[in-house]
Amino acid sequence: MSQAYDPRHTAVLLVDPYNDFLSEGGKIWPRVQPVAEQVGLLDHLRSVIASAREASMRVTIVPHRRWEPGDYETWDHPNPTQRAVMDRHSFARGTWGGEFHPDFQPQPGDIVAREHWAQSGFANTDLDFQLKQHGISHVVLIGLLANTCIESTGRFAMELGYHVTLVRDATAAFLPEMMHAAHELNGPTFAHAITTTDKLTAAFAGAHA
């Protein structure tokens, strides 16, 4: 498995690492918390990122649009998630909830993609361009949510020709059924590998060695 992750051509895509999602007191944390704690989300995110950095792999932050006053209000057809953001002001720009979790701050050399408006980190952003400019062919998706932004970004990556890896316990969703759908039903239709943090970090260490 380590052969699949050449550090020169592999990037870890950390999707939506906002306080609202990942921190106690975050607006969406209560909905994510049961599954996140069941899978050990935060520790596994830390482990994947640390392992990637140790192997000199490219860490890429893939952030959702930070809500600002007026967002979506004049749109013809915002989707249900966007309507919810409009109501609860998730990831509001200039607020604590719209800041990245303290453990997942960008470091020198990281890529921070343009913010995505919907669910795909590639749609209407510079993510594909940035990855190609850095010679990336393999992407490993971690972060939130498994059945929305992770899935949509992974599908789009596959369509663009990337090798896609999903990590079962470095993501979360609102319900166990959503995790099941993401990894057992939908993931196998587009992902080239679906693994766990332990297996992935072992592969990264092997690639580094």
Short mmCIF file of C-alpha atoms in Angstrom, two decimals, residues 14-102:
data_model
loop_
_atom_site.label_atom_id
_atom_site.label_comp_id
_atom_site.label_asym_id
_atom_site.label_seq_id
_atom_site.Cartn_x
_atom_site.Cartn_y
_atom_site.Cartn_z
CA LEU A 14 -8.25 18.57 5.16
CA VAL A 15 -11.82 19.66 4.51
CA ASP A 16 -13.59 22.31 6.62
CA PRO A 17 -11.51 22.20 9.83
CA TYR A 18 -13.53 24.98 11.46
CA ASN A 19 -14.22 25.48 15.15
CA ASP A 20 -17.96 25.35 14.40
CA PHE A 21 -17.44 21.73 13.30
CA LEU A 22 -14.65 20.48 15.54
CA SER A 23 -14.60 22.44 18.80
CA GLU A 24 -16.68 22.36 21.97
CA GLY A 25 -19.02 25.33 21.67
CA GLY A 26 -19.07 25.19 17.87
CA LYS A 27 -22.45 25.66 16.24
CA ILE A 28 -22.43 22.27 14.49
CA TRP A 29 -20.27 20.30 16.93
CA PRO A 30 -23.26 18.95 18.93
CA ARG A 31 -24.62 17.27 15.79
CA VAL A 32 -21.23 15.80 14.86
CA GLN A 33 -20.05 14.93 18.36
CA PRO A 34 -21.57 11.44 18.81
CA VAL A 35 -20.06 10.00 15.64
CA ALA A 36 -16.87 12.06 15.98
CA GLU A 37 -16.21 10.70 19.44
CA GLN A 38 -17.15 7.16 18.42
CA VAL A 39 -14.51 7.10 15.66
CA GLY A 40 -11.91 9.20 17.49
CA LEU A 41 -12.08 11.93 14.88
CA LEU A 42 -9.86 14.61 16.40
CA ASP A 43 -7.03 12.28 17.37
CA HIS A 44 -7.15 10.65 13.95
CA LEU A 45 -7.08 13.99 12.15
CA ARG A 46 -4.04 14.96 14.22
CA SER A 47 -2.39 11.62 13.43
CA VAL A 48 -2.93 11.80 9.67
CA ILE A 49 -1.70 15.39 9.46
CA ALA A 50 1.38 14.69 11.60
CA SER A 51 2.20 11.59 9.56
CA ALA A 52 1.80 13.48 6.29
CA ARG A 53 4.09 16.26 7.48
CA GLU A 54 6.67 13.74 8.68
CA ALA A 55 6.65 12.18 5.19
CA SER A 56 6.93 15.64 3.54
CA MET A 57 3.54 15.30 1.88
CA ARG A 58 1.57 18.37 0.88
CA VAL A 59 -1.14 19.33 3.40
CA THR A 60 -4.00 21.20 1.77
CA ILE A 61 -6.78 23.03 3.60
CA VAL A 62 -10.08 22.86 1.71
CA PRO A 63 -12.35 25.41 3.44
CA HIS A 64 -16.06 26.03 3.10
CA ARG A 65 -17.32 29.53 2.39
CA ARG A 66 -17.29 31.60 5.55
CA TRP A 67 -20.75 33.07 5.92
CA GLU A 68 -21.09 36.81 5.46
CA PRO A 69 -24.22 38.99 5.71
CA GLY A 70 -26.21 38.74 2.50
CA ASP A 71 -24.88 35.34 1.46
CA TYR A 72 -27.47 33.27 -0.48
CA GLU A 73 -30.29 35.76 0.18
CA THR A 74 -30.61 36.83 -3.46
CA TRP A 75 -29.82 33.44 -5.00
CA ASP A 76 -32.41 31.78 -7.24
CA HIS A 77 -31.99 28.34 -5.71
CA PRO A 78 -29.75 27.90 -2.68
CA ASN A 79 -29.72 24.27 -1.61
CA PRO A 80 -31.09 23.13 1.77
CA THR A 81 -27.65 23.16 3.37
CA GLN A 82 -27.03 26.69 2.17
CA ARG A 83 -30.40 27.76 3.53
CA ALA A 84 -29.40 26.31 6.89
CA VAL A 85 -26.11 28.22 6.78
CA MET A 86 -28.06 31.37 5.97
CA ASP A 87 -30.19 30.79 9.06
CA ARG A 88 -27.55 29.76 11.59
CA HIS A 89 -24.54 31.65 10.16
CA SER A 90 -22.20 28.68 10.23
CA PHE A 91 -18.50 29.46 9.83
CA ALA A 92 -19.20 33.19 9.98
CA ARG A 93 -16.27 35.26 8.79
CA GLY A 94 -14.60 37.18 11.60
CA THR A 95 -15.96 34.91 14.35
CA TRP A 96 -14.35 32.15 16.42
CA GLY A 97 -16.59 29.55 14.76
CA GLY A 98 -15.27 30.59 11.36
CA GLU A 99 -11.64 30.13 12.38
CA PHE A 100 -9.71 26.91 11.85
CA HIS A 101 -9.40 24.62 14.88
CA PRO A 102 -6.17 25.50 16.73
#
